[in-house]
């Protein structure tokens, strides 16, 4: 099902949880809704599910306004952070539960439950109670229960936050696999950017109820729309230093560090990803680059992290381990063009070529 938000606002008295959201989610995509605590992620999901009513604006499924449709008529499967399984029921009874009030014949219901259980790889656990399952298995039951209704939209609100790090990685890959097998349009809420980048077709970043950017993970990483998005994606994070742009030249504290064909800007934030620095090798590199003193150098197998100062700000560069750079050395550094981002100092919006 294709989803479209049309200037949707959800307000609780004076708190505007979601502010004029304009967003389209194509059919069959896995979308991660990402942002800091309180930015409106859950509210957006609850409005989609029909649990909250938009204060203004609309929600459309395949271009049909569903704003007035009750939750049970929306064809949505929902999975929450605390899977909320029924402790007194078996796994099978838990999965069957959503079908109970739907007049699905018993045989048919059991077939569908088995199919959902197989998809989630818990068909060997049907007779167990939730207390006899691991966290990851409980999460699979919750997903199977959401899928048994054959939803056209699957909503997952931080479904992995109760799991340990290793299981989280395993389960996020499982969610991707299940989503690709069912092709159900899925919205996955998380505040873990790495998790979001690794599984989604599209990222949607929100801040204070306002949509910041919607794009594929790679596009968003390479072309962040503003300073907030640039800082939000990437680990280790992007380096940010204050500087200026004049005549296509980028300056940090009077030091010309790179060129970019963009408009002049007296006060700008210059963002450079850690992998965006290179040690100058060729004569041309050396002419183009600038000198820095390495404060500290960490060799970590394949990569080396260099720490140095840029315009009085400590920055971090990740380069391939080769040569023999030591702490205290002076080296010439070049900035890779596609890893350099410039943001207006007042609006914090990206200045593009
Ligand atoms: N029922 C409610 N009544 C009043 N305010 C609410 C209600 N639900 C959410 N809010 C407020 O709306 C804002 C957005 O909340 P929401 O739960 O959507 O955030 P979130 O992005 O899901 O955060 P988290 O990552 O912590 O789950 C917050 O400021 C929150 O306090
Ligand atoms: Mg939430």
Tab-separated table of C-alpha atoms and ligand atoms in Angstrom:
chain	number	residue	atom	x	y	z
A	1	UNK	CA	0.000	0.000	0.000
A	2	UNK	CA	1.327	3.444	-0.876
A	3	UNK	CA	1.136	5.906	2.004
A	4	UNK	CA	1.007	9.671	1.792
A	5	UNK	CA	0.932	12.229	4.561
A	6	UNK	CA	-0.516	15.516	3.438
A	7	UNK	CA	0.430	18.365	5.786
A	8	UNK	CA	-0.425	16.179	8.756
A	9	UNK	CA	-0.213	17.769	12.182
A	10	UNK	CA	-0.810	15.946	15.450
A	11	UNK	CA	-0.964	18.183	18.508
A	12	UNK	CA	-1.598	17.357	22.149
A	13	UNK	CA	-2.889	20.639	23.603
A	14	UNK	CA	0.143	22.929	23.272
A	15	UNK	CA	2.617	20.186	22.268
A	16	UNK	CA	2.865	19.867	18.487
A	17	UNK	CA	4.188	16.290	18.211
A	18	UNK	CA	4.131	16.178	14.401
A	19	UNK	CA	4.183	19.414	12.453
A	20	UNK	CA	2.823	19.663	8.878
A	21	UNK	CA	4.265	16.367	7.717
A	22	UNK	CA	4.426	15.995	3.925
A	23	UNK	CA	5.770	12.573	3.049
A	24	UNK	CA	5.194	9.817	0.543
A	25	UNK	CA	6.102	6.166	1.118
A	26	UNK	CA	6.002	3.997	-2.017
A	27	UNK	CA	4.337	0.597	-1.957
A	28	UNK	CA	6.539	-2.264	-0.779
A	29	UNK	CA	9.344	-0.183	0.717
A	30	UNK	CA	11.006	-0.631	4.076
A	31	UNK	CA	11.271	2.824	5.551
A	32	UNK	CA	13.107	3.732	8.743
A	33	UNK	CA	11.771	6.621	10.736
A	34	UNK	CA	14.706	8.060	12.590
A	35	UNK	CA	15.285	10.853	15.062
A	36	UNK	CA	16.016	11.741	18.682
A	37	UNK	CA	13.676	10.968	21.537
A	38	UNK	CA	10.487	13.030	21.435
A	39	UNK	CA	10.776	13.990	17.755
A	40	UNK	CA	7.367	12.483	16.887
A	41	UNK	CA	8.197	9.019	15.541
A	42	UNK	CA	5.679	7.045	17.614
A	43	UNK	CA	3.032	9.700	17.152
A	44	UNK	CA	3.428	9.395	13.379
A	45	UNK	CA	2.968	5.601	13.584
A	46	UNK	CA	-0.012	5.866	15.915
A	47	UNK	CA	-1.664	8.325	13.548
A	48	UNK	CA	-1.071	5.893	10.662
A	49	UNK	CA	-2.570	3.078	12.706
A	50	UNK	CA	-5.607	5.218	13.507
A	51	UNK	CA	-4.893	5.331	17.236
A	52	UNK	CA	-4.419	9.109	17.049
A	53	UNK	CA	-6.415	11.427	14.851
A	54	UNK	CA	-4.562	14.149	12.929
A	55	UNK	CA	-5.288	17.615	14.298
A	56	UNK	CA	-5.111	18.823	10.710
A	57	UNK	CA	-4.031	17.476	7.347
A	58	UNK	CA	-4.602	14.013	5.943
A	59	UNK	CA	-3.307	10.476	5.670
A	60	UNK	CA	-3.889	8.738	2.342
A	61	UNK	CA	-3.541	5.048	1.462
A	62	UNK	CA	-3.249	4.635	-2.308
A	63	UNK	CA	-4.501	8.225	-2.571
A	64	UNK	CA	-7.638	7.488	-0.525
A	65	UNK	CA	-8.169	9.604	2.564
A	66	UNK	CA	-8.248	7.255	5.557
A	67	UNK	CA	-8.253	9.939	8.243
A	68	UNK	CA	-11.745	8.894	9.370
A	69	UNK	CA	-11.152	5.125	9.181
A	70	UNK	CA	-11.049	3.205	12.513
A	71	UNK	CA	-7.852	1.231	13.312
A	72	UNK	CA	-9.347	-2.212	12.597
A	73	UNK	CA	-10.302	-1.168	9.059
A	74	UNK	CA	-6.817	-0.004	8.089
A	75	UNK	CA	-5.151	-3.382	7.484
A	76	UNK	CA	-2.202	-2.554	9.696
A	77	UNK	CA	0.038	-4.894	11.681
A	78	UNK	CA	1.691	-3.242	14.669
A	79	UNK	CA	4.689	-4.360	16.730
A	80	UNK	CA	5.808	-2.431	19.776
A	81	UNK	CA	8.999	-2.250	21.756
A	82	UNK	CA	7.661	-4.431	24.617
A	83	UNK	CA	6.189	-7.111	22.388
A	84	UNK	CA	3.134	-7.374	24.695
A	85	UNK	CA	2.575	-11.100	24.244
A	86	UNK	CA	-0.134	-12.721	26.332
A	87	UNK	CA	1.745	-14.641	29.033
A	88	UNK	CA	-0.984	-17.229	29.679
A	89	UNK	CA	-1.311	-18.196	26.013
A	90	UNK	CA	0.950	-20.420	23.939
A	91	UNK	CA	2.901	-19.035	21.014
A	92	UNK	CA	0.273	-20.427	18.644
A	93	UNK	CA	-2.605	-18.893	20.590
A	94	UNK	CA	-0.780	-15.568	20.618
A	95	UNK	CA	-0.366	-15.634	16.848
A	96	UNK	CA	-3.985	-16.714	16.331
A	97	UNK	CA	-5.370	-14.033	18.595
A	98	UNK	CA	-5.809	-11.266	15.986
A	99	UNK	CA	-7.895	-13.633	13.843
A	100	UNK	CA	-10.336	-14.495	16.610
A	101	UNK	CA	-12.783	-11.681	16.066
A	102	UNK	CA	-12.539	-11.896	12.321
A	103	UNK	CA	-14.663	-14.951	11.673
A	104	UNK	CA	-11.791	-16.741	9.974
A	105	UNK	CA	-12.590	-20.501	9.937
A	106	UNK	CA	-10.455	-22.435	12.481
A	107	UNK	CA	-8.560	-24.511	9.904
A	108	UNK	CA	-7.778	-21.523	7.775
A	109	UNK	CA	-6.650	-19.555	10.864
A	110	UNK	CA	-4.273	-22.342	11.944
A	111	UNK	CA	-2.831	-22.564	8.452
A	112	UNK	CA	-2.179	-18.844	8.412
A	113	UNK	CA	-0.639	-18.946	11.883
A	114	UNK	CA	1.672	-21.752	10.826
A	115	UNK	CA	2.689	-19.864	7.697
A	116	UNK	CA	3.473	-16.716	9.705
A	117	UNK	CA	5.385	-18.820	12.245
A	118	UNK	CA	7.418	-20.492	9.499
A	119	UNK	CA	8.233	-17.149	7.961
A	120	UNK	CA	9.491	-15.936	11.345
A	121	UNK	CA	11.231	-19.272	12.045
A	122	UNK	CA	9.343	-20.081	15.239
A	123	UNK	CA	7.213	-22.949	13.916
A	124	UNK	CA	9.069	-25.306	16.277
A	125	UNK	CA	7.964	-23.298	19.330
A	126	UNK	CA	4.192	-23.146	18.861
A	127	UNK	CA	3.280	-24.968	22.068
A	128	UNK	CA	5.543	-22.943	24.342
A	129	UNK	CA	4.555	-20.033	26.572
A	130	UNK	CA	6.257	-16.640	26.078
A	131	UNK	CA	8.171	-17.043	29.375
A	132	UNK	CA	9.924	-20.080	27.842
A	133	UNK	CA	11.321	-18.021	24.941
A	134	UNK	CA	14.384	-15.838	24.487
A	135	UNK	CA	13.981	-12.125	23.770
A	136	UNK	CA	14.629	-12.622	20.060
A	137	UNK	CA	12.105	-15.459	19.869
A	138	UNK	CA	9.490	-13.364	21.650
A	139	UNK	CA	10.107	-10.617	19.132
A	140	UNK	CA	9.578	-13.079	16.290
A	141	UNK	CA	6.259	-14.126	17.827
A	142	UNK	CA	5.195	-10.486	17.973
A	143	UNK	CA	6.081	-10.083	14.289
A	144	UNK	CA	4.272	-13.299	13.337
A	145	UNK	CA	1.217	-12.070	15.229
A	146	UNK	CA	1.309	-8.799	13.296
A	147	UNK	CA	1.659	-10.649	9.975
A	148	UNK	CA	-1.113	-13.203	10.474
A	149	UNK	CA	-3.765	-10.686	9.446
A	150	UNK	CA	-1.991	-10.279	6.091
A	151	UNK	CA	-1.604	-6.561	6.727
A	152	UNK	CA	-0.975	-4.178	3.860
A	153	UNK	CA	1.174	-2.055	6.152
A	154	UNK	CA	3.495	-3.220	8.919
A	155	UNK	CA	4.505	-0.773	11.640
A	156	UNK	CA	7.385	-1.580	13.969
A	157	UNK	CA	8.051	0.823	16.855
A	158	UNK	CA	11.587	0.257	18.175
A	159	UNK	CA	11.071	-3.503	18.049
A	160	UNK	CA	14.678	-4.341	18.859
A	161	UNK	CA	15.452	-2.036	21.752
A	162	UNK	CA	15.045	-4.764	24.389
A	163	UNK	CA	17.561	-7.057	22.715
A	164	UNK	CA	21.310	-7.261	23.267
A	165	UNK	CA	23.679	-5.942	20.590
A	166	UNK	CA	24.323	-9.240	18.798
A	167	UNK	CA	20.675	-10.254	18.706
A	168	UNK	CA	19.716	-6.801	17.455
A	169	UNK	CA	21.895	-7.248	14.406
A	170	UNK	CA	20.513	-10.724	13.785
A	171	UNK	CA	16.912	-9.563	14.178
A	172	UNK	CA	17.292	-6.514	11.967
A	173	UNK	CA	18.448	-8.806	9.185
A	174	UNK	CA	15.483	-11.065	9.906
A	175	UNK	CA	13.095	-8.140	9.645
A	176	UNK	CA	14.622	-7.253	6.293
A	177	UNK	CA	14.257	-10.844	5.099
A	178	UNK	CA	10.634	-11.105	6.260
A	179	UNK	CA	9.817	-7.756	4.680
A	180	UNK	CA	11.315	-8.827	1.366
A	181	UNK	CA	9.457	-12.136	1.482
A	182	UNK	CA	6.083	-10.478	2.148
A	183	UNK	CA	6.709	-7.205	0.240
A	184	UNK	CA	4.541	-5.476	2.816
A	185	UNK	CA	5.066	-1.709	3.070
A	186	UNK	CA	6.902	-1.368	6.369
A	187	UNK	CA	7.752	1.524	8.648
A	188	UNK	CA	10.378	0.791	11.219
A	189	UNK	CA	11.029	3.281	14.011
A	190	UNK	CA	14.441	3.438	15.582
A	191	UNK	CA	16.834	5.997	16.965
A	192	UNK	CA	19.820	3.873	15.950
A	193	UNK	CA	21.156	5.352	12.715
A	194	UNK	CA	23.346	2.368	11.932
A	195	UNK	CA	20.396	0.001	12.246
A	196	UNK	CA	18.364	2.276	9.999
A	197	UNK	CA	21.057	2.629	7.365
A	198	UNK	CA	21.693	-1.081	7.184
A	199	UNK	CA	18.191	-2.321	6.374
A	200	UNK	CA	16.090	0.386	4.830
A	201	UNK	CA	15.164	1.410	1.310
A	202	UNK	CA	14.506	4.888	2.581
A	203	UNK	CA	15.347	6.942	5.643
A	204	UNK	CA	13.069	9.563	7.073
A	205	UNK	CA	14.698	11.835	9.652
A	206	UNK	CA	12.603	13.960	11.996
A	207	UNK	CA	13.458	16.575	14.596
A	208	UNK	CA	11.024	18.339	16.930
A	209	UNK	CA	8.068	17.040	14.937
A	210	UNK	CA	9.436	18.414	11.674
A	211	UNK	CA	10.570	16.291	8.739
A	212	UNK	CA	14.248	16.990	8.007
A	213	UNK	CA	14.883	14.757	4.995
A	214	UNK	CA	13.579	11.675	3.220
A	215	UNK	CA	16.001	9.817	0.939
A	216	UNK	CA	17.797	6.531	0.396
A	217	UNK	CA	20.439	5.875	3.091
A	218	UNK	CA	23.340	6.464	0.718
A	219	UNK	CA	21.814	9.614	-0.737
A	220	UNK	CA	21.199	11.033	2.688
A	221	UNK	CA	24.722	10.209	3.811
A	222	UNK	CA	26.227	11.777	0.702
A	223	UNK	CA	23.853	14.737	0.472
A	224	UNK	CA	22.561	15.703	3.914
A	225	UNK	CA	19.965	18.456	3.591
A	226	UNK	CA	21.051	20.268	6.716
A	227	UNK	CA	23.510	20.298	9.598
A	228	UNK	CA	21.279	18.203	11.833
A	229	UNK	CA	21.005	15.340	9.322
A	230	UNK	CA	24.750	15.525	8.605
A	231	UNK	CA	25.518	15.132	12.315
A	232	UNK	CA	22.892	12.460	12.825
A	233	UNK	CA	24.247	10.019	10.244
A	234	UNK	CA	27.692	8.473	10.373
A	235	UNK	CA	29.807	6.746	12.949
A	236	UNK	CA	32.284	8.137	13.919
A	237	UNK	CA	30.379	11.377	13.317
A	238	UNK	CA	31.111	14.008	10.719
A	239	UNK	CA	33.639	16.698	11.712
A	240	UNK	CA	32.114	20.179	11.874
A	241	UNK	CA	34.213	23.337	11.849
A	242	UNK	CA	33.236	26.960	11.332
A	243	UNK	CA	34.462	28.658	8.209
A	244	UNK	CA	33.499	30.678	5.162
A	245	UNK	CA	33.137	30.452	1.407
A	246	UNK	CA	34.505	33.057	-0.973
A	247	UNK	CA	34.791	32.773	-4.725
A	248	UNK	CA	34.451	28.992	-4.672
A	249	UNK	CA	37.123	28.584	-2.016
A	250	UNK	CA	36.471	27.139	1.426
A	251	UNK	CA	38.316	28.718	4.341
A	252	UNK	CA	38.720	27.627	7.922
A	253	UNK	CA	40.379	30.290	10.053
A	254	UNK	CA	42.051	31.923	7.009
A	255	UNK	CA	43.353	28.552	5.847
A	256	UNK	CA	42.163	27.629	2.377
A	257	UNK	CA	41.235	23.939	2.733
A	258	UNK	CA	39.296	23.038	-0.420
A	259	UNK	CA	37.349	24.313	-3.417
A	260	UNK	CA	33.664	23.967	-4.077
A	261	UNK	CA	31.612	25.767	-6.713
A	262	UNK	CA	29.012	27.244	-4.381
A	263	UNK	CA	27.813	30.704	-3.466
A	264	UNK	CA	29.739	32.878	-1.026
A	265	UNK	CA	28.903	32.551	2.646
A	266	UNK	CA	30.570	34.567	5.347
A	267	UNK	CA	29.623	32.284	8.206
A	268	UNK	CA	29.322	28.622	7.322
A	269	UNK	CA	29.605	25.252	8.971
A	270	UNK	CA	31.997	23.028	7.095
A	271	UNK	CA	31.286	19.320	7.478
A	272	UNK	CA	33.929	16.751	6.567
A	273	UNK	CA	33.393	13.036	7.103
A	274	UNK	CA	36.296	11.230	8.822
A	275	UNK	CA	36.884	9.257	5.626
A	276	UNK	CA	36.869	12.518	3.685
A	277	UNK	CA	40.542	13.283	4.393
A	278	UNK	CA	43.459	11.911	2.468
A	279	UNK	CA	47.198	12.192	2.999
A	280	UNK	CA	48.612	14.079	0.014
A	281	UNK	CA	50.591	11.784	-2.271
A	282	UNK	CA	50.949	13.331	-5.713
A	283	UNK	CA	52.515	16.704	-6.446
A	284	UNK	CA	49.072	17.994	-7.333
A	285	UNK	CA	47.658	16.763	-3.996
A	286	UNK	CA	50.456	18.559	-2.212
A	287	UNK	CA	49.660	21.795	-4.015
A	288	UNK	CA	45.950	21.439	-3.293
A	289	UNK	CA	46.300	20.295	0.324
A	290	UNK	CA	47.166	22.024	3.579
A	291	UNK	CA	49.562	21.232	6.373
A	292	UNK	CA	48.494	19.950	9.772
A	293	UNK	CA	50.309	18.599	12.814
A	294	UNK	CA	49.107	15.156	13.892
A	295	UNK	CA	48.324	15.332	17.600
A	296	UNK	CA	47.620	11.686	17.968
A	297	UNK	CA	47.608	8.676	15.694
A	298	UNK	CA	45.785	5.376	16.333
A	299	UNK	CA	46.592	2.429	14.090
A	300	UNK	CA	43.662	0.004	14.117
A	301	UNK	CA	44.592	-2.748	11.679
A	302	UNK	CA	43.280	-1.732	8.300
A	303	UNK	CA	42.520	1.870	9.267
A	304	UNK	CA	44.429	4.573	11.014
A	305	UNK	CA	42.679	7.376	12.872
A	306	UNK	CA	44.498	10.689	12.809
A	307	UNK	CA	43.621	13.436	15.256
A	308	UNK	CA	44.568	16.998	14.433
A	309	UNK	CA	43.319	20.538	14.725
A	310	UNK	CA	41.405	22.421	12.072
A	311	UNK	CA	40.639	26.048	12.865
A	312	UNK	CA	41.061	25.310	16.565
A	313	UNK	CA	38.633	22.401	16.478
A	314	UNK	CA	39.873	18.843	17.061
A	315	UNK	CA	38.962	16.671	14.083
A	316	UNK	CA	39.307	13.019	13.282
A	317	UNK	CA	40.409	11.521	9.976
A	318	UNK	CA	40.267	7.856	9.040
A	319	UNK	CA	42.851	6.826	6.465
A	320	UNK	CA	44.092	3.465	5.249
A	321	UNK	CA	47.020	2.214	7.337
A	322	UNK	CA	50.140	2.546	5.259
A	323	UNK	CA	53.322	4.521	5.492
A	324	UNK	CA	54.552	5.461	8.907
A	325	UNK	CA	52.790	8.507	10.266
A	326	UNK	CA	53.459	9.097	13.959
A	327	UNK	CA	52.018	11.390	16.552
A	328	UNK	CA	53.680	14.790	16.222
A	329	UNK	CA	54.356	14.516	12.464
A	330	UNK	CA	53.454	17.305	10.084
A	331	UNK	CA	51.571	16.066	7.020
A	332	UNK	CA	49.749	17.550	4.055
A	333	UNK	CA	46.059	16.728	4.018
A	334	UNK	CA	43.606	16.845	1.134
A	335	UNK	CA	39.814	16.938	1.487
A	336	UNK	CA	37.907	14.593	-0.794
A	337	UNK	CA	35.376	16.663	-2.669
A	338	UNK	CA	32.323	14.425	-2.198
A	339	UNK	CA	32.888	14.217	1.574
A	340	UNK	CA	32.798	17.989	2.025
A	341	UNK	CA	29.508	19.597	3.015
A	342	UNK	CA	28.852	23.266	3.577
A	343	UNK	CA	25.933	24.609	5.614
A	344	UNK	CA	24.720	28.183	5.958
A	345	UNK	CA	25.764	29.507	9.375
A	346	UNK	CA	22.335	31.033	10.048
A	347	UNK	CA	19.828	28.569	8.557
A	348	UNK	CA	22.058	25.449	8.843
A	349	UNK	CA	20.715	24.362	5.444
A	350	UNK	CA	23.146	22.762	2.980
A	351	UNK	CA	24.593	25.073	0.336
A	352	UNK	CA	24.716	23.044	-2.844
A	353	UNK	CA	26.509	23.424	-6.132
B	1	LIG	N1	-0.486	11.297	24.566
B	1	LIG	C1	0.306	12.366	24.609
B	1	LIG	N2	-0.061	13.484	25.295
B	1	LIG	C2	0.738	14.572	25.323
B	1	LIG	N3	1.923	14.666	24.712
B	1	LIG	C3	2.356	13.599	24.026
B	1	LIG	C4	1.582	12.393	23.939
B	1	LIG	N4	2.252	11.505	23.186
B	1	LIG	C5	3.392	12.122	22.828
B	1	LIG	N5	3.470	13.379	23.324
B	1	LIG	C6	4.541	14.336	23.099
B	1	LIG	O1	4.743	14.463	21.702
B	1	LIG	C7	6.123	14.505	21.380
B	1	LIG	C8	6.467	13.380	20.426
B	1	LIG	O2	6.327	12.137	21.105
B	1	LIG	P1	6.624	10.731	20.428
B	1	LIG	O3	6.220	9.690	21.403
B	1	LIG	O4	5.985	10.697	19.106
B	1	LIG	O5	8.210	10.764	20.277
B	1	LIG	P2	9.220	9.642	19.755
B	1	LIG	O6	9.935	10.245	18.608
B	1	LIG	O7	8.487	8.366	19.540
B	1	LIG	O8	10.236	9.510	20.975
B	1	LIG	P3	10.970	8.199	21.597
B	1	LIG	O9	12.184	7.977	20.756
B	1	LIG	O10	11.355	8.670	22.969
B	1	LIG	O11	10.001	7.068	21.603
B	1	LIG	C9	6.865	14.477	22.701
B	1	LIG	O12	7.162	15.793	23.066
B	1	LIG	C10	5.870	13.860	23.641
B	1	LIG	O13	6.096	14.294	24.966
B	2	LIG	MG1	8.545	6.466	20.476
